[in-house]
Amino acid sequence: MIIFPAIDIKDGSCVRLVKGDYATAHKVAEDPVQTARSFEAAGAQWIHMVDLDGAKDAALVNRDIFIRVARETNLKVEVGGGIRSMEAVDDYLSNGIARVILGSAAVKNPEFAREAVAKYGDRIAIGIDARKGMVAAEGWLDTSDVYFTDLAVAMEKIGVKTIIFTDISRDGTLTGPNLEQLTEINSAVSCDIIASGGVSGIEDIIALRDAGLYGAIAGKAIYTGALHVADAIAEGDKPRDLSRYFAKSELIPAIVQEASTGEVLMLAYMNEESLRLTLATGMTWFWSRSRGELWNKGATSGHYQKVLSVSGDCDDDTLLIKVEQTGAACHTGNHSCFFQPIGFKKSK
């Protein structure tokens, strides 16, 4: 999992807010470039930067600061706030910024988001900031009637690869990330999800890593000393702890479901190695009980299963895998293995 130290800029200074309230802004560091260099020295490869003035005024108010950080460090800089036009996107991406984040524009002008993604691909990320599940815009001053996962699905359809999700109620509070909503959005789309808001310490980094998030943004916890960048990076680099799913047995059932229709396609078994391969490759891997070996679905038939999400049940001993199925899932040639009716008679 990638760790993104955060620098938010207001009036040219490094600040943090509480729950997105501009009235709570307080300075947390003196010089943005020096702060970025300290993150780089701690091992960071990326930095997350936000133009708070720009988000409110719909303009690139603090543009020069972000360009300086990109030019004067080796960090990959992602920037959000106030980006409302292709000219703004072009300006940032042609001046050393690695990725730009579209927030309000994605809600109010989806055609602009579509155009930007078509031109720049994965150098465009979508920032989805939610208050009680509903998407907020204009520097979090307005709340829309769009549910956060609905926007995520719409953005995935236009080719978005990276989504930054913030629960505004957790931002700057040090109360922990909203794992429930992060799991919901991570399951709803196949995009890389970066968690933002509420990180309070190393335990939250571990929880986000084990939840399968692509990245985690940390701001206030770093500035208060509750989280050290080097420690967060070290934990983010570790493999996810999947052992709890195999505490009862070395093999657990995996139900495979077609994401687009909800149809159950098959049931197979996984051990920890096959689950790790599935998560790493995005294709289903299972353990054959009869042959005593790993097998990749579709390796022989070409009927591959592209994994969109993996979920555990309430007892941590069964998996639900939602996929895009190529061809038939069953070796008989039927689309689903569950095609033989047994019958059911209601009692009187």
mmCIF file of C-alpha atoms in Angstrom:
data_model
loop_
_atom_site.group_PDB
_atom_site.id
_atom_site.type_symbol
_atom_site.label_atom_id
_atom_site.label_comp_id
_atom_site.label_asym_id
_atom_site.label_seq_id
_atom_site.Cartn_x
_atom_site.Cartn_y
_atom_site.Cartn_z
ATOM 1 C CA MET A 1 0.000 0.000 0.000
ATOM 2 C CA ILE A 2 1.347 3.415 -0.973
ATOM 3 C CA ILE A 3 1.628 6.080 1.710
ATOM 4 C CA PHE A 4 0.820 9.644 0.625
ATOM 5 C CA PRO A 5 1.976 12.300 3.130
ATOM 6 C CA ALA A 6 -0.305 15.307 2.733
ATOM 7 C CA ILE A 7 0.308 19.025 2.447
ATOM 8 C CA ASP A 8 -2.753 21.275 2.231
ATOM 9 C CA ILE A 9 -2.118 24.874 1.207
ATOM 10 C CA LYS A 10 -4.160 27.900 2.263
ATOM 11 C CA ASP A 11 -2.909 31.454 1.815
ATOM 12 C CA GLY A 12 0.455 30.027 0.816
ATOM 13 C CA SER A 13 0.920 28.137 4.111
ATOM 14 C CA CYS A 14 0.824 24.456 5.098
ATOM 15 C CA VAL A 15 -2.369 23.997 7.097
ATOM 16 C CA ARG A 16 -4.791 21.351 8.299
ATOM 17 C CA LEU A 17 -8.543 21.601 8.661
ATOM 18 C CA VAL A 18 -10.983 19.725 10.874
ATOM 19 C CA LYS A 19 -13.904 18.151 8.984
ATOM 20 C CA GLY A 20 -13.263 20.441 6.035
ATOM 21 C CA ASP A 21 -14.143 23.584 7.990
ATOM 22 C CA TYR A 22 -12.018 26.467 6.690
ATOM 23 C CA ALA A 23 -12.488 28.293 9.987
ATOM 24 C CA THR A 24 -10.437 25.587 11.727
ATOM 25 C CA ALA A 25 -7.361 26.073 9.507
ATOM 26 C CA HIS A 26 -4.137 26.122 11.479
ATOM 27 C CA LYS A 27 -0.550 26.188 10.284
ATOM 28 C CA VAL A 28 1.310 22.895 10.706
ATOM 29 C CA ALA A 29 4.591 23.637 8.913
ATOM 30 C CA GLU A 30 6.503 26.651 7.675
ATOM 31 C CA ASP A 31 7.767 25.871 4.189
ATOM 32 C CA PRO A 32 5.977 23.506 1.760
ATOM 33 C CA VAL A 33 9.122 22.580 -0.172
ATOM 34 C CA GLN A 34 11.143 21.860 2.962
ATOM 35 C CA THR A 35 8.259 19.827 4.356
ATOM 36 C CA ALA A 36 8.064 17.834 1.142
ATOM 37 C CA ARG A 37 11.811 17.219 1.280
ATOM 38 C CA SER A 38 11.463 15.847 4.814
ATOM 39 C CA PHE A 39 8.847 13.381 3.555
ATOM 40 C CA GLU A 40 11.148 12.372 0.709
ATOM 41 C CA ALA A 41 14.023 11.847 3.163
ATOM 42 C CA ALA A 42 11.748 9.521 5.175
ATOM 43 C CA GLY A 43 11.241 7.336 2.103
ATOM 44 C CA ALA A 44 8.065 8.720 0.545
ATOM 45 C CA GLN A 45 7.728 8.415 -3.222
ATOM 46 C CA TRP A 46 4.423 10.264 -3.547
ATOM 47 C CA ILE A 47 2.971 13.374 -1.949
ATOM 48 C CA HIS A 48 -0.670 14.456 -1.851
ATOM 49 C CA MET A 49 -1.222 18.215 -2.120
ATOM 50 C CA VAL A 50 -4.422 20.237 -2.032
ATOM 51 C CA ASP A 51 -5.060 23.852 -2.990
ATOM 52 C CA LEU A 52 -7.671 24.793 -0.400
ATOM 53 C CA ASP A 53 -8.033 28.319 -1.760
ATOM 54 C CA GLY A 54 -8.370 26.903 -5.257
ATOM 55 C CA ALA A 55 -11.048 24.430 -4.179
ATOM 56 C CA LYS A 56 -13.146 27.286 -2.807
ATOM 57 C CA ASP A 57 -12.448 29.815 -5.588
ATOM 58 C CA ALA A 58 -12.352 27.401 -8.576
ATOM 59 C CA ALA A 59 -8.905 28.631 -9.592
ATOM 60 C CA LEU A 60 -5.256 27.549 -9.364
ATOM 61 C CA VAL A 61 -4.498 29.904 -6.501
ATOM 62 C CA ASN A 62 -1.390 28.158 -5.126
ATOM 63 C CA ARG A 63 -0.178 26.654 -8.399
ATOM 64 C CA ASP A 64 3.425 27.850 -8.108
ATOM 65 C CA ILE A 65 3.959 26.063 -4.781
ATOM 66 C CA PHE A 66 2.993 22.699 -6.247
ATOM 67 C CA ILE A 67 5.174 23.211 -9.300
ATOM 68 C CA ARG A 68 8.122 24.067 -7.045
ATOM 69 C CA VAL A 69 7.671 20.875 -5.022
ATOM 70 C CA ALA A 70 7.570 18.831 -8.225
ATOM 71 C CA ARG A 71 10.682 20.508 -9.594
ATOM 72 C CA GLU A 72 12.739 20.688 -6.400
ATOM 73 C CA THR A 73 12.140 17.153 -5.110
ATOM 74 C CA ASN A 74 12.025 13.684 -6.636
ATOM 75 C CA LEU A 75 8.540 13.104 -5.291
ATOM 76 C CA LYS A 76 5.604 12.238 -7.513
ATOM 77 C CA VAL A 77 3.133 15.008 -6.782
ATOM 78 C CA GLU A 78 -0.633 14.593 -7.013
ATOM 79 C CA VAL A 79 -2.608 17.823 -6.766
ATOM 80 C CA GLY A 80 -6.258 18.643 -6.247
ATOM 81 C CA GLY A 81 -8.279 21.787 -5.674
ATOM 82 C CA GLY A 82 -9.660 24.275 -8.169
ATOM 83 C CA ILE A 83 -9.028 22.252 -11.317
ATOM 84 C CA ARG A 84 -12.046 23.024 -13.482
ATOM 85 C CA SER A 85 -10.733 23.163 -17.063
ATOM 86 C CA MET A 86 -8.539 21.268 -19.507
ATOM 87 C CA GLU A 87 -6.234 24.278 -19.521
ATOM 88 C CA ALA A 88 -5.622 23.781 -15.802
ATOM 89 C CA VAL A 89 -5.052 20.044 -16.288
ATOM 90 C CA ASP A 90 -2.648 20.686 -19.175
ATOM 91 C CA ASP A 91 -0.783 23.287 -17.147
ATOM 92 C CA TYR A 92 -0.166 21.015 -14.182
ATOM 93 C CA LEU A 93 0.687 17.877 -16.150
ATOM 94 C CA SER A 94 3.065 19.715 -18.464
ATOM 95 C CA ASN A 95 4.918 21.265 -15.529
ATOM 96 C CA GLY A 96 5.980 18.210 -13.572
ATOM 97 C CA ILE A 97 2.843 17.244 -11.661
ATOM 98 C CA ALA A 98 2.410 13.461 -11.796
ATOM 99 C CA ARG A 99 -1.360 13.297 -11.307
ATOM 100 C CA VAL A 100 -4.221 15.754 -10.957
ATOM 101 C CA ILE A 101 -7.331 15.180 -8.907
ATOM 102 C CA LEU A 102 -10.746 16.224 -10.167
ATOM 103 C CA GLY A 103 -13.329 16.642 -7.444
ATOM 104 C CA SER A 104 -16.153 19.129 -7.929
ATOM 105 C CA ALA A 105 -15.660 18.932 -11.697
ATOM 106 C CA ALA A 106 -16.485 15.227 -11.678
ATOM 107 C CA VAL A 107 -19.823 15.964 -9.985
ATOM 108 C CA LYS A 108 -20.849 19.078 -11.891
ATOM 109 C CA ASN A 109 -19.191 18.513 -15.259
ATOM 110 C CA PRO A 110 -18.747 14.805 -15.979
ATOM 111 C CA GLU A 111 -17.964 15.532 -19.639
ATOM 112 C CA PHE A 112 -14.876 17.450 -18.549
ATOM 113 C CA ALA A 113 -13.795 14.462 -16.454
ATOM 114 C CA ARG A 114 -14.386 12.188 -19.446
ATOM 115 C CA GLU A 115 -12.279 14.437 -21.696
ATOM 116 C CA ALA A 116 -9.438 14.597 -19.180
ATOM 117 C CA VAL A 117 -9.374 10.822 -18.697
ATOM 118 C CA ALA A 118 -9.470 10.226 -22.440
ATOM 119 C CA LYS A 119 -6.453 12.498 -22.893
ATOM 120 C CA TYR A 120 -4.328 11.596 -19.858
ATOM 121 C CA GLY A 121 -5.476 8.172 -18.660
ATOM 122 C CA ASP A 122 -4.257 7.213 -15.207
ATOM 123 C CA ARG A 123 -2.702 10.642 -14.639
ATOM 124 C CA ILE A 124 -6.232 11.721 -13.741
ATOM 125 C CA ALA A 125 -7.665 10.745 -10.358
ATOM 126 C CA ILE A 126 -11.144 11.462 -9.069
ATOM 127 C CA GLY A 127 -11.564 12.816 -5.559
ATOM 128 C CA ILE A 128 -14.815 11.674 -3.979
ATOM 129 C CA ASP A 129 -15.467 13.546 -0.755
ATOM 130 C CA ALA A 130 -18.580 12.498 1.124
ATOM 131 C CA ARG A 131 -20.628 13.778 4.010
ATOM 132 C CA LYS A 132 -22.948 11.075 5.393
ATOM 133 C CA GLY A 133 -22.431 9.172 2.161
ATOM 134 C CA MET A 134 -23.403 12.049 -0.128
ATOM 135 C CA VAL A 135 -20.812 13.663 -2.372
ATOM 136 C CA ALA A 136 -19.657 17.170 -1.402
ATOM 137 C CA ALA A 137 -18.202 19.747 -3.776
ATOM 138 C CA GLU A 138 -16.805 23.287 -3.992
ATOM 139 C CA GLY A 139 -14.238 22.882 -1.251
ATOM 140 C CA TRP A 140 -16.741 20.780 0.732
ATOM 141 C CA LEU A 141 -19.030 23.788 1.065
ATOM 142 C CA ASP A 142 -21.843 22.169 -0.959
ATOM 143 C CA THR A 143 -23.391 18.711 -0.593
ATOM 144 C CA SER A 144 -24.926 17.050 -3.640
ATOM 145 C CA ASP A 145 -27.662 14.416 -3.925
ATOM 146 C CA VAL A 146 -25.194 11.893 -5.416
ATOM 147 C CA TYR A 147 -24.305 8.804 -3.364
ATOM 148 C CA PHE A 148 -20.559 8.232 -3.209
ATOM 149 C CA THR A 149 -20.476 4.746 -4.747
ATOM 150 C CA ASP A 150 -22.795 5.833 -7.561
ATOM 151 C CA LEU A 151 -20.255 8.475 -8.549
ATOM 152 C CA ALA A 152 -17.440 5.911 -8.269
ATOM 153 C CA VAL A 153 -19.231 3.519 -10.631
ATOM 154 C CA ALA A 154 -19.926 6.334 -13.098
ATOM 155 C CA MET A 155 -16.277 7.390 -13.045
ATOM 156 C CA GLU A 156 -15.078 3.818 -13.574
ATOM 157 C CA LYS A 157 -17.265 3.610 -16.678
ATOM 158 C CA ILE A 158 -15.437 6.548 -18.262
ATOM 159 C CA GLY A 159 -12.055 4.949 -17.629
ATOM 160 C CA VAL A 160 -10.963 6.346 -14.262
ATOM 161 C CA LYS A 161 -8.318 4.137 -12.618
ATOM 162 C CA THR A 162 -7.730 5.937 -9.301
ATOM 163 C CA ILE A 163 -10.226 7.297 -6.764
ATOM 164 C CA ILE A 164 -9.370 9.198 -3.590
ATOM 165 C CA PHE A 165 -12.152 8.780 -1.052
ATOM 166 C CA THR A 166 -12.577 11.094 1.924
ATOM 167 C CA ASP A 167 -15.167 10.843 4.664
ATOM 168 C CA ILE A 168 -15.341 14.531 5.570
ATOM 169 C CA SER A 169 -16.575 13.759 9.085
ATOM 170 C CA ARG A 170 -13.269 11.989 9.804
ATOM 171 C CA ASP A 171 -10.884 14.413 8.094
ATOM 172 C CA GLY A 172 -8.466 16.031 10.504
ATOM 173 C CA THR A 173 -10.072 14.390 13.529
ATOM 174 C CA LEU A 174 -7.561 11.583 14.256
ATOM 175 C CA THR A 175 -10.531 9.280 14.929
ATOM 176 C CA GLY A 176 -9.629 6.599 12.400
ATOM 177 C CA PRO A 177 -10.676 6.106 8.773
ATOM 178 C CA ASN A 178 -14.180 5.054 7.800
ATOM 179 C CA LEU A 179 -13.373 1.429 7.016
ATOM 180 C CA GLU A 180 -17.015 0.583 6.329
ATOM 181 C CA GLN A 181 -17.376 3.151 3.540
ATOM 182 C CA LEU A 182 -13.883 2.427 2.225
ATOM 183 C CA THR A 183 -14.735 -1.266 1.964
ATOM 184 C CA GLU A 184 -18.009 -0.365 0.259
ATOM 185 C CA ILE A 185 -16.352 1.738 -2.427
ATOM 186 C CA ASN A 186 -13.467 -0.719 -2.831
ATOM 187 C CA SER A 187 -16.021 -3.465 -3.495
ATOM 188 C CA ALA A 188 -18.157 -1.335 -5.813
ATOM 189 C CA VAL A 189 -15.417 -0.636 -8.373
ATOM 190 C CA SER A 190 -12.156 -2.108 -9.608
ATOM 191 C CA CYS A 191 -10.390 1.278 -9.441
ATOM 192 C CA ASP A 192 -7.436 1.785 -7.111
ATOM 193 C CA ILE A 193 -8.836 3.356 -3.929
ATOM 194 C CA ILE A 194 -6.775 5.790 -1.857
ATOM 195 C CA ALA A 195 -8.105 6.334 1.661
ATOM 196 C CA SER A 196 -8.189 9.853 3.055
ATOM 197 C CA GLY A 197 -9.396 11.210 6.366
ATOM 198 C CA GLY A 198 -9.048 10.161 9.986
ATOM 199 C CA VAL A 199 -5.703 8.340 10.047
ATOM 200 C CA SER A 200 -4.511 8.601 13.638
ATOM 201 C CA GLY A 201 -1.511 6.276 13.852
ATOM 202 C CA ILE A 202 0.198 3.123 12.692
ATOM 203 C CA GLU A 203 -2.770 0.916 13.622
ATOM 204 C CA ASP A 204 -4.900 2.676 11.029
ATOM 205 C CA ILE A 205 -2.229 2.157 8.377
ATOM 206 C CA ILE A 206 -2.228 -1.567 9.152
ATOM 207 C CA ALA A 207 -6.031 -1.715 9.034
ATOM 208 C CA LEU A 208 -6.150 0.051 5.665
ATOM 209 C CA ARG A 209 -3.443 -2.200 4.245
ATOM 210 C CA ASP A 210 -5.236 -5.342 5.405
ATOM 211 C CA ALA A 211 -8.501 -4.020 3.959
ATOM 212 C CA GLY A 212 -6.874 -4.098 0.533
ATOM 213 C CA LEU A 213 -6.648 -0.362 -0.137
ATOM 214 C CA TYR A 214 -4.229 0.816 -2.817
ATOM 215 C CA GLY A 215 -3.065 3.842 -0.836
ATOM 216 C CA ALA A 216 -3.508 5.898 2.315
ATOM 217 C CA ILE A 217 -3.178 9.649 2.828
ATOM 218 C CA ALA A 218 -1.899 10.860 6.176
ATOM 219 C CA GLY A 219 -1.727 14.478 7.267
ATOM 220 C CA LYS A 220 -2.525 15.598 10.781
ATOM 221 C CA ALA A 221 -1.175 12.406 12.378
ATOM 222 C CA ILE A 222 2.215 13.120 10.804
ATOM 223 C CA TYR A 223 2.291 16.742 11.924
ATOM 224 C CA THR A 224 1.316 15.888 15.514
ATOM 225 C CA GLY A 225 4.002 13.202 15.710
ATOM 226 C CA ALA A 226 1.459 10.408 16.182
ATOM 227 C CA LEU A 227 2.639 8.801 12.932
ATOM 228 C CA HIS A 228 6.110 8.706 11.447
ATOM 229 C CA VAL A 229 6.307 8.600 7.664
ATOM 230 C CA ALA A 230 9.058 5.963 7.619
ATOM 231 C CA ASP A 231 7.059 3.666 9.920
ATOM 232 C CA ALA A 232 3.922 4.085 7.823
ATOM 233 C CA ILE A 233 5.813 3.245 4.628
ATOM 234 C CA ALA A 234 7.354 0.162 6.239
ATOM 235 C CA GLU A 235 3.917 -1.140 7.267
ATOM 236 C CA GLY A 236 2.376 -0.249 3.917
ATOM 237 C CA ASP A 237 5.040 -2.317 2.165
ATOM 238 C CA LYS A 238 4.214 -5.451 4.148
ATOM 239 C CA PRO A 239 1.825 -8.044 2.677
ATOM 240 C CA ARG A 240 -1.742 -8.060 3.909
ATOM 241 C CA ASP A 241 -2.482 -10.280 6.882
ATOM 242 C CA LEU A 242 -4.923 -12.862 5.509
ATOM 243 C CA SER A 243 -4.359 -15.460 8.225
ATOM 244 C CA ARG A 244 -7.703 -14.884 9.944
ATOM 245 C CA TYR A 245 -9.540 -16.385 6.958
ATOM 246 C CA PHE A 246 -7.625 -19.649 7.422
ATOM 247 C CA ALA A 247 -7.721 -19.885 11.216
ATOM 248 C CA LYS A 248 -10.343 -22.662 11.098
ATOM 249 C CA SER A 249 -9.114 -24.513 8.038
ATOM 250 C CA GLU A 250 -6.349 -24.405 5.458
ATOM 251 C CA LEU A 251 -9.032 -24.398 2.751
ATOM 252 C CA ILE A 252 -12.104 -22.182 2.613
ATOM 253 C CA PRO A 253 -14.975 -22.104 0.085
ATOM 254 C CA ALA A 254 -15.009 -19.300 -2.465
ATOM 255 C CA ILE A 255 -18.338 -18.447 -4.103
ATOM 256 C CA VAL A 256 -17.844 -16.886 -7.542
ATOM 257 C CA GLN A 257 -20.551 -14.468 -8.674
ATOM 258 C CA GLU A 258 -20.944 -12.601 -11.956
ATOM 259 C CA ALA A 259 -20.810 -8.938 -11.013
ATOM 260 C CA SER A 260 -23.069 -7.649 -13.781
ATOM 261 C CA THR A 261 -25.986 -10.024 -13.161
ATOM 262 C CA GLY A 262 -25.530 -11.363 -9.641
ATOM 263 C CA GLU A 263 -25.651 -14.945 -10.951
ATOM 264 C CA VAL A 264 -23.682 -17.472 -8.909
ATOM 265 C CA LEU A 265 -21.253 -19.146 -11.307
ATOM 266 C CA MET A 266 -19.346 -21.706 -9.271
ATOM 267 C CA LEU A 267 -17.917 -22.708 -5.941
ATOM 268 C CA ALA A 268 -14.264 -23.650 -5.473
ATOM 269 C CA TYR A 269 -11.744 -23.728 -2.642
ATOM 270 C CA MET A 270 -8.871 -21.430 -1.782
ATOM 271 C CA ASN A 271 -5.847 -21.674 0.440
ATOM 272 C CA GLU A 272 -3.879 -18.612 1.516
ATOM 273 C CA GLU A 273 -1.507 -18.853 -1.440
ATOM 274 C CA SER A 274 -4.307 -18.957 -4.007
ATOM 275 C CA LEU A 275 -6.031 -16.007 -2.335
ATOM 276 C CA ARG A 276 -2.807 -14.002 -2.481
ATOM 277 C CA LEU A 277 -2.375 -14.887 -6.153
ATOM 278 C CA THR A 278 -5.952 -13.825 -6.841
ATOM 279 C CA LEU A 279 -5.439 -10.480 -5.126
ATOM 280 C CA ALA A 280 -2.074 -9.921 -6.816
ATOM 281 C CA THR A 281 -3.064 -10.858 -10.372
ATOM 282 C CA GLY A 282 -6.713 -9.826 -10.524
ATOM 283 C CA MET A 283 -7.621 -13.282 -11.861
ATOM 284 C CA THR A 284 -9.074 -16.193 -9.892
ATOM 285 C CA TRP A 285 -6.771 -18.879 -8.512
ATOM 286 C CA PHE A 286 -7.987 -21.862 -6.528
ATOM 287 C CA TRP A 287 -6.703 -25.012 -4.826
ATOM 288 C CA SER A 288 -7.658 -28.308 -6.436
ATOM 289 C CA ARG A 289 -8.509 -30.825 -3.711
ATOM 290 C CA SER A 290 -8.413 -33.728 -6.164
ATOM 291 C CA ARG A 291 -5.068 -32.845 -7.775
ATOM 292 C CA GLY A 292 -3.480 -31.234 -4.736
ATOM 293 C CA GLU A 293 -2.262 -28.165 -6.651
ATOM 294 C CA LEU A 294 -3.038 -24.565 -7.482
ATOM 295 C CA TRP A 295 -5.036 -23.825 -10.600
ATOM 296 C CA ASN A 296 -5.818 -20.636 -12.481
ATOM 297 C CA LYS A 297 -9.382 -20.526 -13.793
ATOM 298 C CA GLY A 298 -9.296 -20.259 -17.574
ATOM 299 C CA ALA A 299 -5.648 -21.225 -18.022
ATOM 300 C CA THR A 300 -6.719 -24.241 -20.124
ATOM 301 C CA SER A 301 -10.109 -23.173 -21.494
ATOM 302 C CA GLY A 302 -9.473 -19.457 -21.927
ATOM 303 C CA HIS A 303 -12.577 -18.775 -19.841
ATOM 304 C CA TYR A 304 -10.870 -16.414 -17.433
ATOM 305 C CA GLN A 305 -12.456 -14.614 -14.513
ATOM 306 C CA LYS A 306 -11.421 -10.988 -13.996
ATOM 307 C CA VAL A 307 -11.796 -10.202 -10.309
ATOM 308 C CA LEU A 308 -13.700 -7.031 -9.414
ATOM 309 C CA SER A 309 -13.961 -7.552 -5.673
ATOM 310 C CA VAL A 310 -13.272 -10.072 -2.919
ATOM 311 C CA SER A 311 -15.289 -10.044 0.309
ATOM 312 C CA GLY A 312 -15.214 -12.168 3.435
ATOM 313 C CA ASP A 313 -18.322 -13.265 5.301
ATOM 314 C CA CYS A 314 -19.171 -12.378 8.898
ATOM 315 C CA ASP A 315 -17.381 -15.465 10.248
ATOM 316 C CA ASP A 316 -14.206 -14.960 8.167
ATOM 317 C CA ASP A 317 -14.441 -18.472 6.719
ATOM 318 C CA THR A 318 -16.104 -18.003 3.302
ATOM 319 C CA LEU A 319 -15.237 -15.714 0.394
ATOM 320 C CA LEU A 320 -17.459 -14.029 -2.190
ATOM 321 C CA ILE A 321 -15.638 -13.159 -5.410
ATOM 322 C CA LYS A 322 -17.346 -10.910 -7.949
ATOM 323 C CA VAL A 323 -15.968 -11.330 -11.463
ATOM 324 C CA GLU A 324 -16.296 -10.543 -15.130
ATOM 325 C CA GLN A 325 -16.644 -14.002 -16.680
ATOM 326 C CA THR A 326 -15.233 -14.796 -20.114
ATOM 327 C CA GLY A 327 -17.163 -17.644 -21.711
ATOM 328 C CA ALA A 328 -18.583 -20.467 -19.627
ATOM 329 C CA ALA A 329 -17.727 -20.849 -15.970
ATOM 330 C CA CYS A 330 -18.572 -24.565 -15.897
ATOM 331 C CA HIS A 331 -16.460 -27.301 -17.533
ATOM 332 C CA THR A 332 -19.685 -28.660 -19.062
ATOM 333 C CA GLY A 333 -19.997 -25.551 -21.220
ATOM 334 C CA ASN A 334 -22.800 -24.077 -19.174
ATOM 335 C CA HIS A 335 -22.406 -20.474 -18.107
ATOM 336 C CA SER A 336 -22.954 -21.396 -14.445
ATOM 337 C CA CYS A 337 -22.185 -24.641 -12.643
ATOM 338 C CA PHE A 338 -25.591 -24.387 -10.978
ATOM 339 C CA PHE A 339 -27.872 -25.451 -13.831
ATOM 340 C CA GLN A 340 -29.409 -28.760 -12.640
ATOM 341 C CA PRO A 341 -32.819 -28.208 -10.963
ATOM 342 C CA ILE A 342 -33.558 -30.437 -8.010
ATOM 343 C CA GLY A 343 -37.039 -29.120 -7.343
ATOM 344 C CA PHE A 344 -38.850 -27.712 -4.366
ATOM 345 C CA LYS A 345 -42.317 -28.408 -3.054
ATOM 346 C CA LYS A 346 -43.934 -26.095 -0.569
ATOM 347 C CA SER A 347 -45.532 -27.703 2.462
ATOM 348 C CA LYS A 348 -49.228 -27.120 3.020
#
